[in-house]
Coordinates of C-alpha atoms and ligand atoms in Angstrom, one line a residue:
M4 CA 0.0 0.0 0.0
D5 CA 1.3 3.4 -1.0
F6 CA -0.6 6.4 0.4
S7 CA 1.6 9.1 -1.1
W8 CA -0.7 11.4 -3.0
T9 CA -0.6 11.5 -6.8
N10 CA -0.8 14.8 -8.7
D11 CA -4.4 14.1 -9.6
Q12 CA -5.3 13.5 -5.9
N13 CA -3.6 16.7 -4.8
M14 CA -5.3 18.6 -7.5
L15 CA -8.7 17.2 -6.6
Y16 CA -8.2 18.0 -2.9
N17 CA -6.9 21.5 -3.5
T18 CA -9.5 22.5 -6.1
I19 CA -12.4 21.5 -3.8
L20 CA -10.7 23.0 -0.7
H21 CA -10.0 26.3 -2.3
S22 CA -13.4 26.6 -4.0
L23 CA -15.2 25.9 -0.7
Q24 CA -13.0 28.3 1.3
K25 CA -13.7 31.0 -1.2
D26 CA -17.4 30.3 -1.1
S27 CA -17.5 30.4 2.7
G28 CA -15.5 33.7 2.7
D29 CA -18.3 35.2 0.6
K30 CA -21.0 34.3 3.0
E31 CA -22.2 35.3 6.4
P32 CA -22.1 32.3 8.8
Q33 CA -25.6 30.9 9.4
H34 CA -27.0 29.6 12.7
N35 CA -29.6 27.0 13.1
S36 CA -31.1 27.2 9.6
F37 CA -31.1 24.6 6.9
W38 CA -28.7 24.8 3.9
T39 CA -30.2 26.2 0.7
R40 CA -30.9 24.7 -2.7
S41 CA -28.3 27.0 -4.3
Q42 CA -25.7 25.7 -1.8
W43 CA -26.8 22.2 -2.8
E44 CA -26.4 23.0 -6.5
R45 CA -23.0 24.4 -5.8
C46 CA -22.0 21.0 -4.3
G47 CA -23.2 19.5 -7.5
E48 CA -21.2 21.9 -9.6
L49 CA -18.1 20.9 -7.6
G50 CA -18.8 17.3 -8.4
L51 CA -19.3 16.5 -4.7
L52 CA -22.7 14.8 -5.1
G53 CA -21.5 12.2 -7.6
L54 CA -17.9 11.5 -6.6
C55 CA -18.1 7.7 -6.8
V56 CA -20.9 7.4 -9.3
P57 CA -19.9 6.1 -12.8
E58 CA -19.1 8.8 -15.3
Q59 CA -21.8 7.6 -17.8
Y60 CA -24.4 8.9 -15.3
Q61 CA -22.6 12.2 -14.8
G62 CA -20.6 11.2 -11.7
R63 CA -16.9 11.4 -11.4
G64 CA -16.3 7.6 -11.3
L65 CA -13.8 7.7 -8.4
G66 CA -12.9 4.8 -6.2
A67 CA -13.3 4.9 -2.4
L68 CA -9.8 6.3 -1.6
D69 CA -10.0 9.2 -4.1
T70 CA -13.6 9.8 -2.9
S71 CA -12.4 10.0 0.7
H72 CA -9.7 12.6 -0.3
A73 CA -12.4 14.8 -1.9
V74 CA -14.7 14.4 1.1
E75 CA -11.9 15.3 3.4
A76 CA -11.4 18.5 1.5
F77 CA -15.2 19.1 1.8
G78 CA -15.1 18.7 5.6
R79 CA -12.1 21.0 5.8
G80 CA -13.2 23.7 3.4
C81 CA -16.9 23.9 4.4
T82 CA -17.6 24.9 8.0
D83 CA -21.2 23.9 7.7
M84 CA -20.9 20.2 8.6
G85 CA -24.7 19.9 8.2
L86 CA -24.3 20.5 4.5
V87 CA -21.3 18.2 4.3
F88 CA -23.3 15.4 6.1
S89 CA -26.4 15.9 4.0
A90 CA -24.4 15.7 0.8
A91 CA -22.5 12.6 1.9
A92 CA -25.6 10.8 3.2
H93 CA -27.2 11.6 -0.2
L94 CA -24.3 10.2 -2.1
F95 CA -23.4 7.1 -0.1
A96 CA -26.8 5.9 1.3
A97 CA -29.2 7.0 -1.4
T98 CA -27.3 7.5 -4.7
M99 CA -24.9 4.6 -4.5
P100 CA -27.6 2.0 -3.9
I101 CA -29.3 3.2 -7.1
A102 CA -25.9 3.2 -9.0
E103 CA -25.0 -0.3 -7.8
Y104 CA -28.4 -2.0 -7.7
G105 CA -30.8 0.0 -9.8
N106 CA -32.1 -1.2 -13.2
E107 CA -30.9 0.7 -16.2
K108 CA -34.2 2.8 -16.4
T109 CA -33.9 3.8 -12.8
K110 CA -30.3 4.7 -13.1
E111 CA -30.9 6.8 -16.2
K112 CA -33.9 8.5 -14.6
F113 CA -32.3 9.5 -11.3
L114 CA -28.5 9.4 -11.3
P115 CA -27.8 12.5 -13.5
G116 CA -30.0 14.7 -11.3
L117 CA -28.7 13.3 -8.1
C118 CA -25.1 14.0 -9.2
S119 CA -25.8 17.5 -10.6
G120 CA -27.7 18.8 -7.5
K121 CA -31.1 18.9 -9.2
L122 CA -32.3 16.1 -7.0
I123 CA -31.9 15.4 -3.3
G124 CA -31.8 11.8 -2.0
A125 CA -32.5 10.3 1.4
N126 CA -32.3 6.8 2.9
A127 CA -34.9 5.4 5.3
I128 CA -34.3 2.2 7.2
T129 CA -34.3 3.1 11.0
E130 CA -37.5 2.7 12.9
K131 CA -38.5 3.4 16.4
E132 CA -38.0 -0.2 17.5
S133 CA -35.1 -1.0 15.1
G134 CA -32.1 1.2 15.5
S135 CA -28.9 -0.7 16.0
D136 CA -30.9 -3.9 15.4
V137 CA -31.6 -2.4 12.0
F138 CA -32.9 -5.5 10.3
A139 CA -35.6 -6.0 12.9
L140 CA -37.6 -3.4 10.9
K141 CA -41.4 -3.7 10.7
T142 CA -42.3 -1.7 7.5
A143 CA -44.0 -4.1 5.1
A144 CA -44.2 -4.2 1.3
V145 CA -46.8 -6.4 -0.2
K146 CA -46.7 -7.2 -4.0
D147 CA -49.9 -6.2 -5.9
G148 CA -49.6 -6.9 -9.6
Q149 CA -46.9 -4.7 -11.1
S150 CA -46.4 -2.7 -7.9
Y151 CA -45.8 -3.0 -4.1
I152 CA -47.8 -1.4 -1.4
L153 CA -45.8 -0.2 1.6
M154 CA -46.9 0.4 5.1
G155 CA -44.8 1.6 8.1
T156 CA -43.0 4.5 9.7
K157 CA -39.3 5.4 9.5
S158 CA -38.1 7.4 12.5
F159 CA -35.0 9.4 11.4
V160 CA -34.5 10.3 7.8
S161 CA -31.7 12.8 7.1
N162 CA -32.6 15.1 4.2
G163 CA -36.2 13.9 4.7
P164 CA -38.0 17.3 4.7
V165 CA -36.3 18.3 1.4
A166 CA -35.7 15.0 -0.4
D167 CA -36.9 14.4 -3.9
L168 CA -36.5 10.6 -3.5
F169 CA -36.1 8.1 -0.8
V170 CA -34.4 4.7 -0.7
V171 CA -36.7 2.8 1.6
Y172 CA -36.2 -0.7 3.1
A173 CA -39.2 -2.9 3.8
L174 CA -40.0 -6.5 4.6
T175 CA -41.3 -8.4 1.6
N176 CA -41.1 -11.8 3.3
P177 CA -41.2 -11.6 7.1
A178 CA -40.6 -15.3 7.5
H179 CA -37.1 -14.9 6.0
G180 CA -36.0 -12.2 8.4
Y181 CA -32.7 -10.6 7.3
L182 CA -33.2 -12.2 3.8
G183 CA -36.8 -11.0 3.6
I184 CA -35.9 -7.3 3.2
T185 CA -36.2 -5.4 -0.1
A186 CA -35.1 -1.9 -1.1
F187 CA -37.2 0.6 -3.1
V188 CA -36.9 4.0 -4.6
I189 CA -39.9 6.2 -3.7
E190 CA -40.4 9.6 -5.3
K191 CA -41.6 12.7 -3.4
G192 CA -45.3 13.3 -4.0
T193 CA -46.1 9.6 -4.3
P194 CA -49.6 9.1 -2.7
G195 CA -49.3 7.7 0.8
L196 CA -45.8 9.1 1.4
H197 CA -45.9 11.6 4.3
V198 CA -42.9 13.5 5.5
G199 CA -42.9 14.6 9.1
E200 CA -41.8 17.9 10.7
P201 CA -38.1 18.7 10.9
L202 CA -36.4 17.1 14.0
Q203 CA -34.4 19.4 16.4
K204 CA -30.8 18.1 16.8
I205 CA -27.8 19.0 19.0
G206 CA -25.4 19.2 16.1
L207 CA -25.5 19.1 12.2
T208 CA -28.4 21.5 12.7
S209 CA -28.5 22.6 9.1
T210 CA -29.3 19.0 8.0
P211 CA -33.0 18.7 7.8
A212 CA -34.2 15.4 9.2
S213 CA -37.7 13.9 9.8
Q214 CA -39.9 10.9 10.2
L215 CA -41.3 9.3 7.1
T216 CA -44.7 7.5 7.1
L217 CA -45.8 5.1 4.4
D218 CA -49.6 4.6 4.3
Q219 CA -50.7 2.3 1.6
C220 CA -47.9 3.8 -0.5
R221 CA -47.9 2.2 -4.0
V222 CA -44.5 1.8 -5.6
P223 CA -44.0 0.5 -9.2
L224 CA -42.1 -2.8 -9.4
S225 CA -39.5 -1.0 -11.7
N226 CA -38.5 1.1 -8.6
R227 CA -37.3 -2.0 -6.7
L228 CA -33.5 -2.0 -6.2
G229 CA -32.0 -5.4 -6.9
Q230 CA -34.0 -8.6 -6.2
E231 CA -36.6 -9.2 -3.6
G232 CA -34.7 -10.1 -0.4
Q233 CA -31.6 -8.3 -1.4
G234 CA -32.3 -5.2 0.7
S235 CA -30.0 -6.1 3.6
Q236 CA -27.1 -6.7 1.3
I237 CA -27.8 -3.3 -0.4
F238 CA -28.0 -1.5 2.9
K239 CA -24.8 -3.1 4.2
Q240 CA -22.9 -2.2 1.0
S241 CA -24.2 1.4 1.3
M242 CA -22.9 1.5 5.0
Q243 CA -19.5 0.3 3.8
W244 CA -19.4 3.4 1.5
E245 CA -20.7 5.7 4.2
R246 CA -18.6 4.4 7.1
A247 CA -15.5 4.7 4.9
C248 CA -16.0 7.8 2.9
L249 CA -18.4 10.0 4.8
F250 CA -16.1 9.9 7.8
A251 CA -13.3 11.4 5.8
S252 CA -15.3 14.7 6.3
Y253 CA -14.5 14.5 10.0
L254 CA -10.8 14.2 9.1
G255 CA -11.2 17.6 7.4
Q256 CA -13.1 18.9 10.5
M257 CA -10.3 17.6 12.8
E258 CA -7.8 19.4 10.6
R259 CA -9.7 22.6 11.2
Q260 CA -9.9 21.9 15.0
L261 CA -6.1 21.6 15.0
E262 CA -5.5 24.6 12.8
V263 CA -7.6 27.0 14.9
S264 CA -6.3 25.6 18.1
V265 CA -2.6 25.9 17.1
N266 CA -3.2 29.4 15.9
Y267 CA -4.9 30.3 19.2
A268 CA -2.2 28.7 21.3
K269 CA 0.4 30.8 19.5
T270 CA -1.4 34.1 19.7
R271 CA -3.3 34.0 23.0
R272 CA -1.0 35.3 25.8
Q273 CA -1.4 34.7 29.5
F274 CA 1.2 35.2 32.3
G275 CA 3.3 37.1 29.7
K276 CA 3.7 34.3 27.1
P277 CA 1.7 32.5 24.5
I278 CA -0.4 29.7 26.1
G279 CA 1.1 27.2 23.7
K280 CA 4.4 27.6 25.5
N281 CA 2.9 25.7 28.4
Q282 CA 3.6 22.0 28.0
A283 CA 0.0 21.1 29.1
I284 CA -1.4 23.0 26.0
A285 CA 1.4 21.8 23.7
H286 CA 0.9 18.2 24.6
R287 CA -2.9 18.5 24.1
L288 CA -2.2 19.7 20.6
A289 CA 0.3 16.9 20.0
N290 CA -2.3 14.4 21.0
M291 CA -4.9 16.0 18.7
K292 CA -2.3 15.6 15.8
L293 CA -1.7 11.9 16.8
R294 CA -5.3 11.0 16.8
L295 CA -5.9 12.8 13.5
E296 CA -3.0 11.1 11.7
S297 CA -3.8 7.6 13.2
A298 CA -7.4 7.9 12.2
R299 CA -6.5 9.1 8.7
L300 CA -4.2 6.1 8.1
L301 CA -6.9 3.7 9.3
L302 CA -9.3 5.3 6.8
Y303 CA -6.9 5.2 3.9
R304 CA -6.1 1.5 4.5
A305 CA -9.9 0.7 4.8
C306 CA -10.6 2.6 1.5
W307 CA -7.6 0.9 -0.2
R308 CA -8.9 -2.6 0.8
F309 CA -12.5 -1.6 -0.3
D310 CA -11.1 -0.5 -3.7
H311 CA -9.2 -3.7 -4.1
N312 CA -12.2 -5.9 -3.3
E313 CA -10.5 -7.2 -0.2
D314 CA -12.6 -7.9 2.9
A315 CA -12.6 -4.4 4.4
M316 CA -15.3 -4.9 7.1
Q317 CA -12.9 -4.8 10.1
D318 CA -10.8 -1.9 8.7
I319 CA -13.9 0.2 7.9
S320 CA -15.3 -0.2 11.4
L321 CA -11.9 0.6 13.0
A322 CA -11.7 3.7 10.9
K323 CA -15.3 4.8 11.6
L324 CA -14.8 4.3 15.3
A325 CA -11.4 6.0 15.5
I326 CA -12.5 9.0 13.5
S327 CA -15.8 9.7 15.3
E328 CA -14.3 9.3 18.8
A329 CA -11.3 11.4 17.8
A330 CA -13.5 14.2 16.3
I331 CA -15.4 14.5 19.6
Q332 CA -12.1 14.4 21.7
G333 CA -10.7 17.1 19.3
G334 CA -13.8 19.2 19.7
L335 CA -13.4 19.1 23.5
D336 CA -9.7 19.9 23.3
A337 CA -10.4 22.9 21.0
I338 CA -12.9 24.2 23.5
R339 CA -10.5 23.8 26.4
I340 CA -7.6 25.5 24.5
H341 CA -9.9 28.4 23.6
G342 CA -11.2 28.9 27.2
S343 CA -14.3 31.1 27.2
A344 CA -13.9 31.8 23.5
G345 CA -14.5 28.1 23.0
I346 CA -17.9 28.5 24.7
D347 CA -18.9 31.7 22.8
V348 CA -21.2 30.6 20.0
E349 CA -20.1 33.5 17.8
A350 CA -16.5 32.3 17.8
G351 CA -17.4 29.1 15.9
I352 CA -15.5 26.7 18.1
E353 CA -18.2 24.9 20.1
V354 CA -20.1 24.0 17.0
M355 CA -17.3 21.6 16.0
L356 CA -18.0 19.5 19.1
R357 CA -21.7 19.6 18.5
D358 CA -21.3 18.6 14.9
A359 CA -19.0 15.7 15.9
L360 CA -21.4 14.3 18.6
P361 CA -23.8 12.6 16.2
S362 CA -21.0 10.8 14.4
I363 CA -20.7 8.2 17.2
I364 CA -24.4 7.3 16.6
F365 CA -25.2 7.4 12.8
S366 CA -23.9 4.7 10.4
G367 CA -23.8 2.3 13.3
T368 CA -22.9 3.4 16.9
T369 CA -19.4 3.0 18.4
E370 CA -20.6 -0.1 20.3
M371 CA -21.8 -1.7 17.0
Q372 CA -18.4 -1.0 15.4
Q373 CA -16.8 -2.6 18.4
N374 CA -19.1 -5.6 18.0
I375 CA -18.1 -5.9 14.3
I376 CA -14.4 -5.7 15.2
A377 CA -14.9 -8.3 18.0
N378 CA -16.8 -10.6 15.6
S379 CA -13.9 -10.4 13.2
L380 CA -11.6 -11.5 15.9
G381 CA -13.7 -14.6 16.3
L382 CA -15.6 -13.6 19.5
Ligands
LIG403 C1 -27.6 12.6 12.9 C2 -28.2 11.3 12.6 C3 -28.6 11.0 11.3 C4 -29.3 9.8 11.0 N1 -29.7 9.6 9.7 C5 -30.4 8.5 9.4 C6 -30.9 8.3 8.0 O1 -30.7 9.2 7.1 N2 -31.6 7.2 7.8 C7 -31.8 6.3 8.7 O2 -32.5 5.3 8.4 N3 -31.4 6.4 10.0 C8 -30.7 7.5 10.3 N4 -30.2 7.7 11.6 C9 -30.5 6.7 12.7 C10 -29.3 5.9 13.1 O3 -28.9 5.0 12.1 C11 -29.6 5.3 14.4 O4 -29.8 6.3 15.4 C12 -28.5 4.3 14.9 O5 -28.5 3.2 14.1 C13 -28.7 3.9 16.4 O6 -30.0 3.5 16.6 P1 -30.8 4.1 17.9 O7 -30.7 5.5 17.8 O8 -32.2 3.5 17.9 O9 -30.0 3.6 19.2 P2 -30.2 2.1 19.9 O10 -30.0 1.0 18.9 O11 -31.4 2.1 20.7 O12 -28.9 2.1 20.8 C14 -28.9 2.8 22.1 C15 -27.6 2.5 22.8 O13 -27.5 1.0 23.0 C16 -26.3 0.5 22.4 N5 -26.5 -0.8 21.8 C17 -27.6 -1.3 21.1 N6 -27.4 -2.5 20.8 C18 -26.2 -2.9 21.3 C19 -25.4 -4.1 21.2 N7 -25.9 -5.2 20.6 N8 -24.2 -4.1 21.8 C20 -23.7 -3.0 22.5 N9 -24.4 -1.9 22.5 C21 -25.6 -1.8 21.9 C22 -26.0 1.5 21.2 O14 -24.6 1.5 20.9 C23 -26.3 2.8 21.9 O15 -25.3 3.2 22.8 C24 -29.5 8.9 12.0 C25 -29.1 9.1 13.3 C26 -28.5 10.3 13.6 C27 -28.0 10.6 15.0

């Protein structure tokens, strides 16, 4: 494995980073409001919404490692992590299942719009009683001629209030459990599809999220992804993409945590010297750097294995766990180093911790990653 960056990778990273830094320099920071359609379309223009989608459908056709470099630049250049999360969830958990398992008609119909920013995608699997135990879902799909009728409620759908289409998982054969789940694409406006009110969250506040209710919702057979019973496999594959590449955005965020904290440690003076001249502060910064670089290497190795069709399950869980926990620790460290400025909302430091907090829950909690790692050790 060689993780030195090629010219193409450097160019991809720098182009995205500098474009986003320029964009955010042009805008006033927003608090507690959702991102806008024009910001979404800008993500499309920069190629961020279709990084790993095949070029024939207007994606960039990148592998997981290149995609993670681009997503890392996204998380570093864009301080609105809610927008970054929305775009990444759209790409890895809604667009990729269509790209990898959709029939030709479905791919041609949806992928170009999902890549360009014309469409917004969401994925809906979690239910009130099936969170970590995700395949214990109750939403049912019953075949009726050339369509399926879906009934059930999904409890936490990122992008839900603004999505144009949903990748929804439902039971087509309850007796088969895990192998009885099927995935469907459902378009906004389909009769029987009801989107709930936006949920209030501690972090990633600009990502709109809601419940989704399916009440006798009729979906054409052509909108089924893969075969009947293939839903669990489709979801697991989308989680491999998400756990690997979405979390690269938190590497970018950690880079920002470190940059602002080093800068503050050099410029903030107490007792007649910069606070960074105290070993307690300097060592805290050294540990932030250690966690960032260790997590980054874990992620690169995971993406490399994924790209080479090796079994990457353990590596991806190690990377997801390390990055999310490190992002929270880094967020806390940044607040400690900034003192009261770290608590002042206007200074933009505390938001990095709030945006990091959900990362230990979504895409499978820390404990679920530990379970996967333990299983892979034969426990
Ligand atoms: C910001 C955010 C965005 C999300 N977006 C989406 C989305 O777009 N679509 C979607 O479908 N879902 C989404 N989710 C839901 C997410 O996937 C679930 O929250 C997650 O899977 C955990 O489920 P839960 O919240 O029900 O927690 P629970 O499963 O109830 O877990 C509660 C606690 O118990 C622990 N636990 C549970 N089982 C075990 C076990 N076997 N061993 C050890 N510990 C265990 C967990 O680790 C956790 O600490 C999102 C969640 C968040 C926070």
